[in-house]
mmCIF file of C-alpha atoms and ligand atoms in Angstrom:
data_model
loop_
_atom_site.group_PDB
_atom_site.id
_atom_site.type_symbol
_atom_site.label_atom_id
_atom_site.label_comp_id
_atom_site.label_asym_id
_atom_site.label_seq_id
_atom_site.Cartn_x
_atom_site.Cartn_y
_atom_site.Cartn_z
ATOM 1 C CA MET A 1 8.018 1.991 19.451
ATOM 2 C CA ASN A 2 11.074 -0.247 18.348
ATOM 3 C CA LYS A 3 10.565 -1.603 14.580
ATOM 4 C CA GLN A 4 11.161 -4.766 16.340
ATOM 5 C CA ALA A 5 8.014 -4.520 18.028
ATOM 6 C CA LYS A 6 6.041 -3.580 15.601
ATOM 7 C CA PRO A 7 2.976 -5.855 13.786
ATOM 8 C CA ARG A 8 3.830 -6.915 10.139
ATOM 9 C CA LEU A 9 2.562 -5.530 6.689
ATOM 10 C CA LEU A 10 2.213 -7.164 3.939
ATOM 11 C CA SER A 11 1.609 -5.920 0.337
ATOM 12 C CA GLY A 12 2.238 -6.436 -3.319
ATOM 13 C CA ASP A 13 2.310 -5.435 -6.625
ATOM 14 C CA THR A 14 2.943 -8.034 -10.262
ATOM 15 C CA SER A 15 5.417 -6.766 -12.210
ATOM 16 C CA THR A 16 3.217 -6.149 -15.129
ATOM 17 C CA GLY A 17 3.026 -2.722 -15.828
ATOM 18 C CA ARG A 18 3.291 0.279 -13.904
ATOM 19 C CA LEU A 19 0.864 1.623 -11.398
ATOM 20 C CA HIS A 20 -2.317 3.335 -11.979
ATOM 21 C CA LEU A 21 -5.215 5.265 -10.004
ATOM 22 C CA GLY A 22 -6.624 1.774 -8.682
ATOM 23 C CA HIS A 23 -3.217 0.865 -7.256
ATOM 24 C CA TYR A 24 -3.294 4.178 -5.403
ATOM 25 C CA VAL A 25 -6.686 4.345 -3.070
ATOM 26 C CA GLY A 26 -6.980 0.109 -3.081
ATOM 27 C CA SER A 27 -4.337 -0.584 -1.987
ATOM 28 C CA ILE A 28 -1.290 2.770 -1.800
ATOM 29 C CA GLU A 29 -2.669 5.321 0.245
ATOM 30 C CA ASN A 30 -2.945 2.904 3.648
ATOM 31 C CA ARG A 31 0.665 1.519 2.517
ATOM 32 C CA VAL A 32 2.051 5.125 2.855
ATOM 33 C CA LYS A 33 -0.490 6.095 5.905
ATOM 34 C CA MET A 34 0.768 2.898 7.712
ATOM 35 C CA GLN A 35 4.648 2.986 7.494
ATOM 36 C CA ASP A 36 5.234 4.094 10.525
ATOM 37 C CA GLU A 37 3.031 1.599 13.012
ATOM 38 C CA TYR A 38 4.126 -1.080 11.622
ATOM 39 C CA ASP A 39 6.819 -2.786 10.062
ATOM 40 C CA CYS A 40 5.468 -3.353 6.843
ATOM 41 C CA TYR A 41 6.746 -5.841 3.588
ATOM 42 C CA PHE A 42 6.317 -4.637 0.068
ATOM 43 C CA LEU A 43 6.615 -7.213 -2.566
ATOM 44 C CA ILE A 44 6.924 -6.950 -6.397
ATOM 45 C CA ALA A 45 5.604 -10.197 -7.683
ATOM 46 C CA ASN A 46 7.386 -11.175 -10.985
ATOM 47 C CA ILE A 47 6.466 -15.284 -10.756
ATOM 48 C CA GLN A 48 3.307 -14.343 -10.597
ATOM 49 C CA ALA A 49 3.725 -11.544 -13.350
ATOM 50 C CA MET A 50 5.023 -14.918 -14.957
ATOM 51 C CA THR A 51 2.071 -16.676 -15.021
ATOM 52 C CA THR A 52 0.735 -15.026 -17.763
ATOM 53 C CA ARG A 53 3.516 -13.422 -19.224
ATOM 54 C CA MET A 54 5.450 -16.600 -19.107
ATOM 55 C CA ASP A 55 7.006 -15.431 -22.900
ATOM 56 C CA ARG A 56 7.925 -11.917 -22.090
ATOM 57 C CA PRO A 57 10.634 -12.114 -19.259
ATOM 58 C CA ALA A 58 12.329 -9.007 -19.925
ATOM 59 C CA GLU A 59 8.597 -6.939 -19.331
ATOM 60 C CA VAL A 60 8.507 -8.239 -16.275
ATOM 61 C CA HIS A 61 11.760 -7.536 -15.388
ATOM 62 C CA GLU A 62 11.505 -3.975 -16.966
ATOM 63 C CA ASN A 63 8.029 -3.888 -14.586
ATOM 64 C CA VAL A 64 9.932 -4.490 -11.264
ATOM 65 C CA MET A 65 11.819 -1.578 -11.921
ATOM 66 C CA GLU A 66 9.291 0.350 -12.592
ATOM 67 C CA VAL A 67 6.727 -0.999 -9.940
ATOM 68 C CA MET A 68 9.714 0.206 -7.610
ATOM 69 C CA LEU A 69 9.728 3.630 -9.037
ATOM 70 C CA ASP A 70 6.187 3.744 -8.519
ATOM 71 C CA TYR A 71 6.209 3.068 -5.305
ATOM 72 C CA LEU A 72 8.476 5.752 -4.091
ATOM 73 C CA ALA A 73 6.865 8.294 -5.930
ATOM 74 C CA ALA A 74 3.566 7.810 -3.679
ATOM 75 C CA GLY A 75 5.179 7.707 -0.925
ATOM 76 C CA ILE A 76 6.571 4.537 -0.006
ATOM 77 C CA ASP A 77 9.798 5.465 2.750
ATOM 78 C CA PRO A 78 12.637 2.627 2.084
ATOM 79 C CA LYS A 79 13.934 3.710 5.155
ATOM 80 C CA LYS A 80 10.649 3.298 6.707
ATOM 81 C CA SER A 81 9.515 0.214 4.770
ATOM 82 C CA THR A 82 11.492 -3.162 2.807
ATOM 83 C CA ILE A 83 10.701 -3.044 -0.623
ATOM 84 C CA PHE A 84 11.712 -6.861 -1.845
ATOM 85 C CA VAL A 85 11.176 -9.262 -5.184
ATOM 86 C CA GLN A 86 9.472 -12.247 -5.428
ATOM 87 C CA SER A 87 11.972 -14.560 -6.780
ATOM 88 C CA GLU A 88 14.279 -13.584 -5.288
ATOM 89 C CA ILE A 89 13.685 -15.990 -1.723
ATOM 90 C CA PRO A 90 13.285 -19.295 -2.267
ATOM 91 C CA ALA A 91 11.363 -19.826 1.832
ATOM 92 C CA ILE A 92 8.176 -18.028 -0.772
ATOM 93 C CA ALA A 93 8.567 -21.067 -3.464
ATOM 94 C CA GLU A 94 9.439 -23.083 -0.584
ATOM 95 C CA LEU A 95 6.673 -22.502 1.698
ATOM 96 C CA THR A 96 4.236 -22.933 -0.509
ATOM 97 C CA VAL A 97 5.003 -26.194 -1.492
ATOM 98 C CA PHE A 98 3.769 -27.298 1.315
ATOM 99 C CA PHE A 99 1.001 -24.450 1.282
ATOM 100 C CA SER A 100 -0.146 -26.927 -1.520
ATOM 101 C CA LEU A 101 -1.114 -29.302 0.521
ATOM 102 C CA LEU A 102 -2.912 -28.295 3.070
ATOM 103 C CA VAL A 103 -5.873 -26.301 0.203
ATOM 104 C CA PRO A 104 -8.201 -29.035 -1.872
ATOM 105 C CA TYR A 105 -7.852 -28.548 -5.681
ATOM 106 C CA PRO A 106 -11.643 -28.166 -5.977
ATOM 107 C CA ARG A 107 -10.817 -25.042 -3.382
ATOM 108 C CA LEU A 108 -8.971 -23.001 -5.235
ATOM 109 C CA MET A 109 -10.998 -24.068 -9.080
ATOM 110 C CA ARG A 110 -14.341 -22.127 -6.726
ATOM 111 C CA ASN A 111 -12.488 -18.436 -6.592
ATOM 112 C CA PRO A 112 -13.748 -15.639 -8.250
ATOM 113 C CA THR A 113 -11.889 -13.636 -8.845
ATOM 114 C CA ILE A 114 -9.595 -16.507 -10.513
ATOM 115 C CA LYS A 115 -12.187 -16.726 -13.052
ATOM 116 C CA ASP A 116 -12.636 -13.205 -13.589
ATOM 117 C CA GLU A 117 -9.470 -13.489 -14.121
ATOM 118 C CA ILE A 118 -8.962 -16.646 -17.101
ATOM 119 C CA ARG A 119 -11.892 -14.218 -17.979
ATOM 120 C CA ASP A 120 -9.948 -11.130 -19.161
ATOM 121 C CA LYS A 121 -7.028 -11.782 -19.626
ATOM 122 C CA GLY A 122 -8.604 -14.048 -21.955
ATOM 123 C CA LEU A 123 -7.033 -17.407 -20.468
ATOM 124 C CA GLY A 124 -9.202 -19.526 -21.957
ATOM 125 C CA GLU A 125 -8.499 -23.603 -22.031
ATOM 126 C CA ASN A 126 -4.063 -22.594 -21.879
ATOM 127 C CA TYR A 127 -4.031 -21.221 -18.587
ATOM 128 C CA SER A 128 -0.758 -22.891 -16.179
ATOM 129 C CA VAL A 129 -0.829 -24.811 -13.534
ATOM 130 C CA GLY A 130 1.977 -22.184 -12.059
ATOM 131 C CA PHE A 131 -1.050 -19.757 -13.413
ATOM 132 C CA LEU A 132 -3.395 -21.093 -10.606
ATOM 133 C CA LEU A 133 -1.409 -22.048 -8.019
ATOM 134 C CA TYR A 134 -0.229 -17.931 -7.156
ATOM 135 C CA PRO A 135 -3.777 -17.600 -4.813
ATOM 136 C CA ILE A 136 -1.166 -20.091 -3.016
ATOM 137 C CA SER A 137 1.276 -18.619 -3.675
ATOM 138 C CA GLN A 138 0.361 -15.438 -2.501
ATOM 139 C CA ALA A 139 -0.090 -17.357 0.737
ATOM 140 C CA ALA A 140 2.975 -17.766 0.996
ATOM 141 C CA ASP A 141 4.530 -14.494 0.635
ATOM 142 C CA ILE A 142 2.099 -13.223 3.270
ATOM 143 C CA LEU A 143 3.127 -15.342 5.460
ATOM 144 C CA SER A 144 6.733 -15.902 4.995
ATOM 145 C CA VAL A 145 6.807 -12.708 6.840
ATOM 146 C CA ARG A 146 3.411 -13.404 9.458
ATOM 147 C CA ALA A 147 1.703 -10.805 8.762
ATOM 148 C CA GLU A 148 -0.917 -9.763 10.620
ATOM 149 C CA VAL A 149 -2.854 -7.344 8.110
ATOM 150 C CA VAL A 150 -2.947 -6.765 4.392
ATOM 151 C CA PRO A 151 -3.943 -3.642 2.989
ATOM 152 C CA VAL A 152 -5.879 -4.667 -0.398
ATOM 153 C CA GLY A 153 -8.324 -3.707 -3.227
ATOM 154 C CA GLU A 154 -10.868 -5.450 -3.001
ATOM 155 C CA ASP A 155 -9.850 -8.266 -6.091
ATOM 156 C CA GLN A 156 -7.942 -9.074 -3.079
ATOM 157 C CA ALA A 157 -9.736 -10.557 -0.631
ATOM 158 C CA PRO A 158 -11.196 -14.371 -2.091
ATOM 159 C CA HIS A 159 -7.369 -14.878 -2.097
ATOM 160 C CA LEU A 160 -6.905 -13.190 0.697
ATOM 161 C CA GLU A 161 -9.634 -15.887 2.687
ATOM 162 C CA LEU A 162 -7.623 -18.603 0.861
ATOM 163 C CA THR A 163 -4.619 -17.050 3.727
ATOM 164 C CA ARG A 164 -6.562 -17.198 6.551
ATOM 165 C CA GLU A 165 -7.588 -21.112 5.800
ATOM 166 C CA VAL A 166 -3.841 -21.919 5.525
ATOM 167 C CA ALA A 167 -3.060 -20.315 8.164
ATOM 168 C CA ARG A 168 -5.548 -21.331 10.199
ATOM 169 C CA ARG A 169 -4.794 -25.024 8.494
ATOM 170 C CA PHE A 170 -1.228 -25.375 9.126
ATOM 171 C CA ASN A 171 -1.920 -24.143 13.245
ATOM 172 C CA GLN A 172 -4.363 -26.980 13.336
ATOM 173 C CA ALA A 173 -2.418 -29.868 11.860
ATOM 174 C CA TYR A 174 1.449 -28.318 13.280
ATOM 175 C CA CYS A 175 0.927 -26.560 16.493
ATOM 176 C CA GLY A 176 -1.326 -28.624 18.042
ATOM 177 C CA VAL A 177 -4.228 -25.343 17.894
ATOM 178 C CA ASP A 178 -7.774 -26.223 18.985
ATOM 179 C CA SER A 179 -9.777 -25.906 15.745
ATOM 180 C CA HIS A 180 -12.774 -23.978 17.461
ATOM 181 C CA ALA A 181 -9.925 -21.630 18.005
ATOM 182 C CA GLU A 182 -10.810 -17.737 17.560
ATOM 183 C CA ASP A 183 -8.431 -15.938 14.705
ATOM 184 C CA THR A 184 -7.274 -13.029 16.899
ATOM 185 C CA GLN A 185 -5.738 -16.034 19.575
ATOM 186 C CA GLN A 186 -3.661 -18.103 17.254
ATOM 187 C CA ILE A 187 -0.386 -17.044 18.041
ATOM 188 C CA ALA A 188 -1.323 -16.934 21.568
ATOM 189 C CA LEU A 189 -2.508 -20.475 21.551
ATOM 190 C CA GLY A 190 0.625 -21.805 20.407
ATOM 191 C CA GLY A 191 0.571 -21.160 16.364
ATOM 192 C CA LEU A 192 3.333 -19.610 14.094
ATOM 193 C CA PHE A 193 0.141 -18.017 11.569
ATOM 194 C CA PRO A 194 -1.463 -15.314 12.947
ATOM 195 C CA VAL A 195 -4.679 -14.483 10.725
ATOM 196 C CA PRO A 196 -4.172 -11.496 8.801
ATOM 197 C CA GLU A 197 -6.783 -9.260 8.499
ATOM 198 C CA ILE A 198 -7.729 -7.522 4.913
ATOM 199 C CA LYS A 199 -7.527 -3.577 5.335
ATOM 200 C CA LEU A 200 -9.825 -2.577 1.641
ATOM 201 C CA GLY A 201 -8.752 0.860 0.761
ATOM 202 C CA ARG A 202 -10.796 3.809 0.127
ATOM 203 C CA THR A 203 -12.196 2.988 -3.004
ATOM 204 C CA ARG A 204 -12.409 -1.220 -3.212
ATOM 205 C CA ARG A 205 -12.975 -1.517 -6.780
ATOM 206 C CA LEU A 206 -11.322 1.815 -9.314
ATOM 207 C CA VAL A 207 -13.699 1.285 -12.150
ATOM 208 C CA GLY A 208 -11.201 2.026 -15.268
ATOM 209 C CA ILE A 209 -11.657 4.889 -17.922
ATOM 210 C CA GLY A 210 -13.245 2.294 -20.779
ATOM 211 C CA ALA A 211 -17.112 1.524 -21.991
ATOM 212 C CA PRO A 212 -18.467 -1.647 -19.735
ATOM 213 C CA ASP A 213 -18.167 -5.180 -20.780
ATOM 214 C CA ALA A 214 -21.396 -7.057 -22.330
ATOM 215 C CA GLU A 215 -22.844 -7.304 -19.140
ATOM 216 C CA GLY A 216 -23.177 -3.487 -18.797
ATOM 217 C CA ASN A 217 -21.005 -3.369 -16.009
ATOM 218 C CA LEU A 218 -17.532 -0.876 -15.903
ATOM 219 C CA GLN A 219 -14.575 -3.322 -15.395
ATOM 220 C CA LYS A 220 -11.684 -2.583 -12.184
ATOM 221 C CA MET A 221 -8.958 -0.474 -13.880
ATOM 222 C CA SER A 222 -5.601 -2.810 -14.780
ATOM 223 C CA LYS A 223 -3.082 -2.804 -15.662
ATOM 224 C CA SER A 224 -4.028 -5.658 -18.231
ATOM 225 C CA LEU A 225 -7.044 -4.123 -19.827
ATOM 226 C CA ASN A 226 -5.877 -0.663 -21.717
ATOM 227 C CA ASN A 227 -8.145 1.450 -19.423
ATOM 228 C CA ALA A 228 -6.434 2.230 -16.596
ATOM 229 C CA ILE A 229 -4.822 6.584 -15.652
ATOM 230 C CA PHE A 230 -1.055 6.179 -14.810
ATOM 231 C CA LEU A 231 0.457 7.505 -12.192
ATOM 232 C CA SER A 232 3.336 8.366 -13.973
ATOM 233 C CA ASP A 233 1.047 9.886 -16.279
ATOM 234 C CA ASP A 234 1.560 13.689 -17.634
ATOM 235 C CA PRO A 235 -0.666 16.220 -17.668
ATOM 236 C CA ASP A 236 -0.928 15.652 -21.632
ATOM 237 C CA THR A 237 -1.860 12.069 -21.949
ATOM 238 C CA VAL A 238 -4.173 12.668 -18.445
ATOM 239 C CA LYS A 239 -6.076 15.217 -20.394
ATOM 240 C CA LYS A 240 -6.524 13.409 -22.691
ATOM 241 C CA LYS A 241 -7.799 9.512 -21.397
ATOM 242 C CA VAL A 242 -9.463 11.626 -19.289
ATOM 243 C CA MET A 243 -11.183 13.683 -22.341
ATOM 244 C CA ALA A 244 -11.641 10.274 -24.061
ATOM 245 C CA MET A 245 -12.765 8.625 -21.151
ATOM 246 C CA TYR A 246 -16.988 7.026 -21.630
ATOM 247 C CA THR A 247 -19.305 8.560 -19.667
ATOM 248 C CA ASP A 248 -23.311 7.332 -20.039
ATOM 249 C CA PRO A 249 -23.838 7.460 -23.451
ATOM 250 C CA ASN A 250 -27.961 8.331 -24.373
ATOM 251 C CA ARG A 251 -26.014 11.636 -23.727
ATOM 252 C CA LEU A 252 -25.261 13.682 -27.157
ATOM 253 C CA LYS A 253 -25.418 17.172 -26.247
ATOM 254 C CA ALA A 254 -25.240 18.704 -22.614
ATOM 255 C CA THR A 255 -29.178 19.921 -23.147
ATOM 256 C CA ASP A 256 -29.935 16.553 -22.690
ATOM 257 C CA LYS A 257 -30.779 14.414 -19.185
ATOM 258 C CA GLY A 258 -27.697 12.519 -18.327
ATOM 259 C CA THR A 259 -27.329 8.868 -16.271
ATOM 260 C CA VAL A 260 -25.180 9.378 -12.600
ATOM 261 C CA GLU A 261 -24.781 6.051 -11.838
ATOM 262 C CA ASN A 262 -22.352 3.623 -13.393
ATOM 263 C CA ASN A 263 -20.767 6.390 -15.047
ATOM 264 C CA PRO A 264 -17.227 6.704 -14.882
ATOM 265 C CA LEU A 265 -16.657 10.467 -15.003
ATOM 266 C CA TRP A 266 -18.836 10.698 -11.890
ATOM 267 C CA VAL A 267 -16.987 7.435 -10.224
ATOM 268 C CA PHE A 268 -13.943 9.844 -10.505
ATOM 269 C CA HIS A 269 -15.062 13.012 -9.053
ATOM 270 C CA ASP A 270 -15.925 11.684 -6.289
ATOM 271 C CA THR A 271 -12.551 9.469 -5.518
ATOM 272 C CA PHE A 272 -11.210 11.941 -6.570
ATOM 273 C CA ASN A 273 -12.605 15.846 -6.196
ATOM 274 C CA PRO A 274 -12.257 17.279 -2.410
ATOM 275 C CA ASP A 275 -15.033 19.818 -3.982
ATOM 276 C CA LYS A 276 -17.961 17.574 -2.741
ATOM 277 C CA VAL A 277 -20.274 21.039 -2.490
ATOM 278 C CA TRP A 278 -19.566 21.512 -6.184
ATOM 279 C CA VAL A 279 -19.245 17.184 -7.333
ATOM 280 C CA GLU A 280 -23.381 16.753 -5.532
ATOM 281 C CA GLU A 281 -24.406 19.915 -7.386
ATOM 282 C CA ALA A 282 -22.893 19.181 -11.398
ATOM 283 C CA LYS A 283 -24.552 15.950 -10.020
ATOM 284 C CA GLU A 284 -27.802 17.276 -10.175
ATOM 285 C CA ARG A 285 -27.096 19.390 -12.935
ATOM 286 C CA TYR A 286 -25.833 16.442 -15.399
ATOM 287 C CA ARG A 287 -29.092 14.787 -14.717
ATOM 288 C CA VAL A 288 -31.341 17.748 -15.302
ATOM 289 C CA GLY A 289 -29.329 18.446 -18.786
ATOM 290 C CA THR A 290 -27.781 22.116 -17.514
ATOM 291 C CA ILE A 291 -23.571 20.973 -17.054
ATOM 292 C CA GLY A 292 -21.807 20.412 -20.150
ATOM 293 C CA ASP A 293 -19.148 16.694 -20.357
ATOM 294 C CA VAL A 294 -17.149 19.214 -21.165
ATOM 295 C CA GLU A 295 -16.981 21.628 -18.630
ATOM 296 C CA CYS A 296 -17.199 18.318 -15.474
ATOM 297 C CA LYS A 297 -13.957 16.809 -17.787
ATOM 298 C CA ARG A 298 -11.934 20.248 -17.549
ATOM 299 C CA ARG A 299 -12.554 20.063 -13.700
ATOM 300 C CA LEU A 300 -11.893 16.280 -13.915
ATOM 301 C CA ILE A 301 -8.754 16.636 -15.193
ATOM 302 C CA GLU A 302 -7.143 19.720 -12.905
ATOM 303 C CA VAL A 303 -8.673 17.193 -9.651
ATOM 304 C CA LEU A 304 -6.618 14.697 -10.743
ATOM 305 C CA THR A 305 -3.678 16.329 -12.669
ATOM 306 C CA ALA A 306 -2.699 17.780 -8.589
ATOM 307 C CA VAL A 307 -3.435 14.191 -7.415
ATOM 308 C CA ILE A 308 -0.915 12.498 -10.444
ATOM 309 C CA GLU A 309 1.658 15.254 -10.927
ATOM 310 C CA PRO A 310 3.277 15.406 -7.362
ATOM 311 C CA MET A 311 4.104 11.361 -7.699
ATOM 312 C CA ARG A 312 5.266 12.345 -11.650
ATOM 313 C CA LEU A 313 7.802 14.775 -10.476
ATOM 314 C CA ARG A 314 8.987 12.460 -7.367
ATOM 315 C CA ARG A 315 9.542 9.755 -9.778
ATOM 316 C CA LEU A 316 11.518 11.443 -12.346
ATOM 317 C CA GLU A 317 14.173 12.068 -10.073
ATOM 318 C CA TYR A 318 13.893 8.758 -8.525
ATOM 319 C CA ALA A 319 14.833 7.577 -12.168
ATOM 320 C CA LYS A 320 17.735 9.981 -12.547
ATOM 321 C CA ASP A 321 19.555 7.027 -10.114
ATOM 322 C CA LEU A 322 19.041 3.618 -10.897
ATOM 323 C CA HIS A 323 21.886 2.203 -9.232
ATOM 324 C CA GLN A 324 20.626 3.727 -5.834
ATOM 325 C CA LEU A 325 16.964 2.341 -6.818
ATOM 326 C CA LYS A 326 19.267 -1.471 -7.352
ATOM 327 C CA ASN A 327 20.634 -0.646 -3.975
ATOM 328 C CA ILE A 328 17.203 -0.043 -2.510
ATOM 329 C CA LEU A 329 16.147 -3.359 -3.781
ATOM 330 C CA GLN A 330 19.223 -5.466 -2.934
ATOM 331 C CA GLU A 331 18.935 -4.672 1.171
ATOM 332 C CA GLY A 332 15.054 -5.104 0.642
ATOM 333 C CA THR A 333 15.351 -8.624 -0.728
ATOM 334 C CA ALA A 334 18.022 -9.362 1.629
ATOM 335 C CA LYS A 335 15.972 -8.613 4.952
ATOM 336 C CA ALA A 336 12.911 -9.724 3.509
ATOM 337 C CA ASN A 337 15.056 -13.513 3.293
ATOM 338 C CA ALA A 338 15.867 -13.133 6.270
ATOM 339 C CA ALA A 339 12.204 -12.937 7.805
ATOM 340 C CA ALA A 340 11.703 -15.653 5.640
ATOM 341 C CA ASN A 341 14.222 -18.125 6.240
ATOM 342 C CA THR A 342 13.616 -18.186 9.694
ATOM 343 C CA THR A 343 9.876 -18.445 9.078
ATOM 344 C CA LEU A 344 10.791 -21.316 7.419
ATOM 345 C CA LEU A 345 13.141 -22.865 9.770
ATOM 346 C CA LEU A 346 10.094 -22.773 12.002
ATOM 347 C CA ALA A 347 7.386 -23.875 9.073
ATOM 348 C CA LYS A 348 9.524 -27.025 8.916
ATOM 349 C CA GLU A 349 9.938 -27.300 12.497
ATOM 350 C CA ALA A 350 6.536 -27.543 13.708
ATOM 351 C CA MET A 351 6.110 -30.176 10.737
ATOM 352 C CA ARG A 352 8.747 -32.292 11.353
ATOM 353 C CA GLN A 353 10.372 -31.712 8.845
ATOM 354 C CA ARG A 354 13.383 -30.915 9.703
ATOM 355 C CA TYR A 355 16.308 -32.943 9.552
ATOM 356 C CA PHE A 356 19.534 -31.575 9.982
HETATM 357 P P1 ATP B 401 -3.154 -7.577 -13.078
HETATM 358 O O1 ATP B 401 -3.739 -6.843 -14.846
HETATM 359 O O2 ATP B 401 -1.983 -7.993 -13.831
HETATM 360 O O3 ATP B 401 -4.567 -8.680 -12.260
HETATM 361 P P2 ATP B 401 -3.443 -5.507 -11.506
HETATM 362 O O4 ATP B 401 -3.930 -3.951 -12.260
HETATM 363 O O5 ATP B 401 -5.041 -6.078 -11.214
HETATM 364 O O6 ATP B 401 -2.295 -6.435 -12.544
HETATM 365 P P3 ATP B 401 -2.143 -5.547 -9.840
HETATM 366 O O7 ATP B 401 -0.730 -5.886 -9.388
HETATM 367 O O8 ATP B 401 -3.080 -7.223 -10.040
HETATM 368 O O9 ATP B 401 -2.875 -5.405 -10.548
HETATM 369 O O10 ATP B 401 -3.329 -5.870 -7.858
HETATM 370 C C1 ATP B 401 -2.469 -4.935 -7.188
HETATM 371 C C2 ATP B 401 -3.107 -4.444 -6.142
HETATM 372 O O11 ATP B 401 -4.294 -3.214 -6.640
HETATM 373 C C3 ATP B 401 -3.874 -5.403 -5.373
HETATM 374 O O12 ATP B 401 -3.991 -5.316 -3.797
HETATM 375 C C4 ATP B 401 -4.611 -4.956 -5.822
HETATM 376 O O13 ATP B 401 -6.141 -5.281 -5.550
HETATM 377 C C5 ATP B 401 -5.138 -3.189 -6.056
HETATM 378 N N1 ATP B 401 -6.384 -2.859 -7.234
HETATM 379 C C6 ATP B 401 -5.531 -3.373 -8.220
HETATM 380 N N2 ATP B 401 -6.073 -3.245 -9.262
HETATM 381 C C7 ATP B 401 -7.595 -2.648 -8.199
HETATM 382 C C8 ATP B 401 -8.539 -1.692 -8.617
HETATM 383 N N3 ATP B 401 -9.844 -1.119 -9.809
HETATM 384 N N4 ATP B 401 -9.433 -0.683 -6.817
HETATM 385 C C9 ATP B 401 -8.983 -1.095 -5.917
HETATM 386 N N5 ATP B 401 -7.382 -1.916 -6.290
HETATM 387 C C10 ATP B 401 -7.354 -2.217 -6.958
HETATM 388 MG MG1 MG B 402 -4.377 -8.030 -10.494
#
């Protein structure tokens, strides 16, 4: 199959920090696996990062390079995939403006991920217009390359639903596609945009290593919540984080009965430990109080180190050549610009707003 014939895939990350295990199982792992079958575009969303960090531009800039290093460390291959930076693609900004006309304002405010972020990131009443606009900008990210599939974690599902609505509305309003057309038929019926599919990871929402929130729910692992194990953490850091990890608070000694449910220790074993037999036996012993937290945590440290250490070492290699890193980003950005400019032109033609 030649590269042009492959369906396109887009996913991305905000440059708000380094990538962690939640990103890995939620999205990155799938991206690495899908690189051969799809024409992949991976976007580093620096403008989206600035929606909550407008006062920290240097940090956002630095984190673009950190995310890029994490991509390469995790196995994203720049020879196969296109890595690019959001603010260098003017067509995305233009599409955001046009798409914003297709989205009713109350529809944006009902988005549960936006509500969660306002709460979790402590934005209070101080979020900007640009922050509320970011799901539309994300629709523009995805549709700028006319991606057909988007590998993301569960928190992104409401955003992807909005993107799917924007694609349908655009196709109906400007391309003559019937409002009852099936999603899979939009292109065949003359639509410009495919209605992209979500591809969830094997763990849709990995929890963090911290205690539950006020309502008793474990929070998702997040760069912004200080509860993450990073793909770049060294073995000593992994050990310290696991040893300090939240477990069953009612279990004071190894002979107390323990609860496995809603306990990060067991979420992590379930997600990352390949030895399923040990995990099931150890859970049973944990429930009846015949195995200690420390033994289970030691096992977890080994498991996580085996996942993270090869990535960390690859990262150190790539970090030696920042010039090469910048080249990869620049070449990827040029390729993404070409794709997005073509889309923008077609969109303007469809909207009868191409004048020259
Ligand atoms: P921030 O706290 O700045 O929002 P984040 O940790 O939520 O950062 P994003 O850049 O918003 O990371 O998310 C990038 C991708 O990783 C998205 O596809 C998102 O769904 C996925 N993802 C992030 N955290 C998790 C998690 N804990 N479990 C599964 N997927 C996740
Ligand atoms: Mg997020």
